[in-house]
Amino acid sequence: MKTVPKDRKLDQSINVLREGYRFLPKRFAKLDTDIFETRLLGEKVICLTGEEGAKLFYDKEKFQRKGALPKRIEKSLFGENAIQGMDGDPHEHRKLLFMSLMTPEKMAKLGRLTSEQWRKQAEGWKNQKNIVLLEEAKIVLCQAACQWAGVPLKEGEVKKRANLLWAMVDAFGAVGSRHRKGRKARVNAEKWIKELIENIREGKVAAEEGSAIYEMAFHRDLEGNHLSTQVAAEELLNVIRPTVAVAAYVAFGALALHDHVEEREKVKEAQGDYIERFAQEIRRLFPFVPFLGARVRKDFMWDGYSFEKDTLVLIDVHGIDHDRRLWERPNQFSPERFKDWKGGLFDFIPQGGGEHYTGHRCPGEWITMEAIKSSLEFLTREIEYEVPSQDLSYSLSRMPSFPKSGFRIQEVEFK
Ligand code: HEM
């Protein structure tokens, strides 16, 4: 039996917060390994990287999600009863609910709504000096997501709701006030959506069959029961919250267009494929999810290493998307690399790996791509703008990350 290489013995939680996206990759490199053991939040944790590590992590016989998420993440980002912590048949059944929303027609609708909302939002830019794209994208995507999901929004309410949804995402790598803000946002958002679900169930508010809100309100679990209002609300938030989070990718997309002048023309003139590759490269290169966790279901051996029941195991999401063995010049922005990509399930995992239907891989990948692509089309084909001097850097220690200035534009001209 081989011994798992060990990081320093002291608890490393503080260094995760300090080093963010670099925490795992730095240690894999230092120990020259694809597996090491460390301590986080007072417990032993095994960390994995590489394509083989991802394959292992997504083996459902060996791992479960129950008990893998820290309470602080459930109370801010995901909710305490949502799909992220489920396993087995109940998980697959719940997953079908999400996957049923991702038809090509529904994705096209989301794309259309996103484009329309950009146009509408941009009407207010005519006399505005500084436009912060990250903030604008939150509003645009909140409008589009709510409209798509069937969540009614009152005029004047959008910004408040967008900020609420964003605050839950913004809390995931934080302690202190940013984390508290995320928890508070979750309490408020759940209250808002629970009321709505109740009203729909009682027929006080109309909902279109097939819309996310309708499907969440009337979904039946494996025992034939409706979800509790609490769970239905958490799952509906699991659709609209991450759609607003795509705003970070939109800001990174604007940054990539700015840094690579030649790309702007290509995206502008592109037919479907090139924008697709550009959007994929945004998801690969720029940081979002640092790592994911699961617990060992029962003792097993892998590659000569012993994994004991209940051990927490982390997979190095950001590191795998930048792994030199998988990606040539991984830190370079190069959409063309996706021309030859074989569509592997474990080498490109910004939104998780493995299968969508049977595993935990993100059901929102198509929404994410649609939202990024529609936003890029708007930015390259419908407007021209100047990018004033500002801090366009982004941090690899702050989680989540985005361009520090939020990406400001000015002198917007409409084509
Ligand atoms: C910024 C864009 C997004 C990122 C970076 C992202 C990332 C992820 C990641 C890493 C996972 C976990 C995969 C795993 O546990 O193995 C996940 C799961 C999930 N995502 Fe996304 N996601 C995004 C957008 C979306 C959107 C637009 C939706 C809307 C439907 C969505 C809904 C979900 C749900 C419901 C799960 C849980 C799936 C399960 O446990 O089976 N995400 N996402």
Coordinates of N, CA, C and O and ligand atoms in Angstrom, one line a residue, residues 57-58 65 78 83-86 91 95 98 102 148 235 238-247 249 288-289 292-293 317 349-353 356 359-365 367-368, ligand 1:
F57 N -13.2 10.6 -8.8 CA -14.1 11.5 -8.0 C -15.6 11.3 -8.4 O -16.5 11.4 -7.6
Y58 N -15.8 11.1 -9.7 CA -17.2 11.0 -10.3 C -17.7 9.5 -10.3 O -18.7 9.2 -10.9
R65 N -22.5 12.5 -2.0 CA -22.4 13.9 -1.6 C -23.0 14.2 -0.3 O -22.8 15.3 0.3
F78 N -26.1 27.3 -1.6 CA -27.0 26.3 -2.2 C -28.3 26.0 -1.5 O -29.3 25.5 -2.2
I83 N -30.5 19.8 -4.4 CA -30.0 18.6 -5.1 C -28.5 18.4 -4.9 O -28.0 17.2 -4.9
Q84 N -27.7 19.4 -4.6 CA -26.3 19.3 -4.5 C -25.9 18.3 -3.4 O -24.8 17.6 -3.5
G85 N -26.7 18.0 -2.4 CA -26.4 17.1 -1.3 C -27.0 15.8 -1.4 O -27.0 15.0 -0.5
M86 N -27.7 15.5 -2.6 CA -28.4 14.2 -2.7 C -27.6 13.1 -3.4 O -26.6 13.4 -4.1
H91 N -31.6 11.4 -6.1 CA -30.8 12.4 -6.9 C -31.1 12.4 -8.4 O -31.4 13.4 -9.0
K95 N -32.7 15.2 -10.6 CA -31.9 15.7 -11.7 C -32.7 15.8 -13.0 O -32.5 16.7 -13.8
F98 N -34.4 19.0 -13.5 CA -33.6 20.1 -14.0 C -33.3 19.9 -15.5 O -33.4 20.8 -16.3
M102 N -33.8 21.8 -20.1 CA -32.7 22.2 -20.9 C -32.9 21.8 -22.4 O -31.9 21.4 -23.0
W148 N -37.5 33.8 -18.1 CA -37.4 32.4 -18.7 C -38.0 31.4 -17.7 O -38.7 30.4 -18.1
E235 N -34.7 24.8 -5.1 CA -34.4 24.3 -6.4 C -34.6 25.4 -7.5 O -33.9 25.5 -8.5
N238 N -31.9 27.5 -7.5 CA -30.8 26.8 -8.1 C -30.7 27.0 -9.6 O -29.8 26.6 -10.3
V239 N -31.8 27.6 -10.1 CA -31.8 27.9 -11.6 C -31.5 29.4 -11.8 O -30.6 29.8 -12.6
I240 N -32.2 30.3 -11.0 CA -32.0 31.7 -11.3 C -30.7 32.3 -10.7 O -30.1 33.2 -11.3
R241 N -30.3 31.8 -9.5 CA -29.1 32.3 -8.9 C -27.9 32.1 -9.8 O -27.1 33.0 -10.1
P242 N -27.6 30.8 -10.2 CA -26.4 30.6 -11.1 C -26.5 31.3 -12.4 O -25.4 31.6 -13.0
T243 N -27.7 31.6 -12.9 CA -27.8 32.3 -14.2 C -27.2 33.7 -14.0 O -26.5 34.3 -14.8
V244 N -27.6 34.3 -12.9 CA -27.0 35.7 -12.6 C -25.5 35.6 -12.4 O -24.8 36.5 -12.8
A245 N -25.0 34.5 -11.9 CA -23.6 34.3 -11.7 C -22.8 34.3 -13.0 O -21.6 34.6 -13.0
V246 N -23.5 34.0 -14.1 CA -22.8 34.0 -15.4 C -22.3 35.4 -15.7 O -21.4 35.6 -16.5
A247 N -22.8 36.4 -15.0 CA -22.3 37.8 -15.2 C -20.8 37.9 -15.0 O -20.1 38.7 -15.8
Y249 N -18.7 35.6 -16.0 CA -18.1 35.1 -17.2 C -18.3 36.2 -18.3 O -17.5 36.3 -19.2
F288 N -13.6 30.2 -11.6 CA -14.9 30.3 -11.0 C -15.0 29.4 -9.8 O -14.8 29.7 -8.7
V289 N -15.2 28.1 -10.1 CA -15.3 27.1 -9.0 C -13.8 26.6 -8.8 O -13.2 26.1 -9.7
L292 N -14.3 20.9 -5.7 CA -15.6 20.3 -5.3 C -15.3 19.2 -4.3 O -14.2 18.6 -4.4
G293 N -16.2 18.9 -3.4 CA -16.0 17.8 -2.4 C -17.0 16.7 -2.5 O -18.2 16.9 -2.9
V317 N -10.9 21.4 -9.5 CA -11.5 21.8 -10.7 C -10.7 22.9 -11.5 O -10.4 22.7 -12.7
I349 N -13.7 20.7 -16.8 CA -14.7 20.5 -15.8 C -15.1 21.8 -15.0 O -15.3 21.8 -13.8
P350 N -15.2 23.0 -15.7 CA -15.5 24.2 -15.0 C -16.8 24.1 -14.3 O -17.1 24.8 -13.3
Q351 N -17.7 23.3 -14.8 CA -19.0 23.1 -14.2 C -19.3 21.6 -13.8 O -20.4 21.1 -13.8
G352 N -18.2 21.0 -13.4 CA -18.2 19.6 -13.0 C -18.0 18.7 -14.1 O -18.0 19.1 -15.3
G353 N -17.7 17.4 -13.8 CA -17.4 16.4 -14.8 C -18.4 15.2 -14.8 O -19.4 15.3 -14.1
H356 N -24.3 14.2 -17.1 CA -25.3 15.2 -16.6 C -26.5 14.4 -15.9 O -26.9 14.8 -14.8
G359 N -25.0 11.9 -12.9 CA -24.0 12.4 -11.9 C -24.4 13.8 -11.5 O -25.5 14.3 -11.7
H360 N -23.5 14.5 -10.8 CA -23.8 15.9 -10.3 C -23.3 17.0 -11.3 O -23.5 18.1 -10.9
R361 N -22.9 16.6 -12.4 CA -22.4 17.6 -13.4 C -23.5 18.7 -13.6 O -24.7 18.4 -13.6
C362 N -23.1 19.9 -13.7 CA -24.0 21.1 -13.7 C -25.1 21.0 -14.9 O -24.7 20.9 -16.0
P363 N -26.3 21.0 -14.6 CA -27.3 21.0 -15.6 C -27.5 22.3 -16.3 O -28.2 22.4 -17.3
G364 N -26.8 23.3 -15.8 CA -26.9 24.7 -16.4 C -25.8 25.0 -17.4 O -25.6 26.2 -17.7
E365 N -25.1 24.0 -17.9 CA -24.0 24.3 -18.8 C -24.5 25.0 -20.1 O -23.9 25.9 -20.6
I367 N -27.3 26.7 -20.4 CA -27.8 28.1 -20.1 C -26.6 29.0 -20.0 O -26.6 30.1 -20.6
T368 N -25.5 28.5 -19.4 CA -24.3 29.3 -19.2 C -23.8 29.7 -20.6 O -23.4 30.9 -20.9
Ligands
HEM1 C1 -21.3 30.6 -13.8 C2 -21.9 29.6 -14.3 C3 -21.9 28.2 -13.6 C4 -20.9 27.6 -12.9 C5 -19.4 28.0 -12.8 C6 -21.5 26.3 -12.4 C7 -20.7 25.4 -11.8 C8 -21.3 24.2 -11.3 C9 -20.5 23.2 -10.6 C10 -19.0 23.1 -10.5 C11 -21.4 22.2 -10.2 C12 -21.1 21.0 -9.4 C13 -20.8 19.8 -10.2 C14 -20.5 18.7 -9.2 O1 -20.9 18.7 -8.1 O2 -19.9 17.7 -9.7 C15 -22.7 22.7 -10.5 C16 -23.9 22.1 -10.2 C17 -25.1 22.6 -10.4 N1 -25.4 23.7 -11.2 FE1 -24.1 24.9 -12.1 N2 -22.8 26.3 -12.7 C18 -23.1 27.5 -13.4 C19 -24.3 27.8 -13.9 C20 -25.5 27.1 -13.6 C21 -26.8 27.4 -14.2 C22 -27.0 28.5 -15.2 C23 -27.7 26.6 -13.6 C24 -29.1 26.6 -13.9 C25 -29.8 25.5 -14.1 C26 -27.0 25.7 -12.7 C27 -27.5 24.8 -11.9 C28 -26.8 23.8 -11.2 C29 -27.4 22.8 -10.4 C30 -28.9 22.6 -10.1 C31 -26.3 22.0 -9.9 C32 -26.4 20.7 -9.0 C33 -26.4 19.5 -9.9 C34 -26.4 18.2 -9.1 O3 -26.0 18.2 -7.9 O4 -26.7 17.2 -9.7 N3 -25.6 26.1 -12.8 N4 -22.6 23.9 -11.2

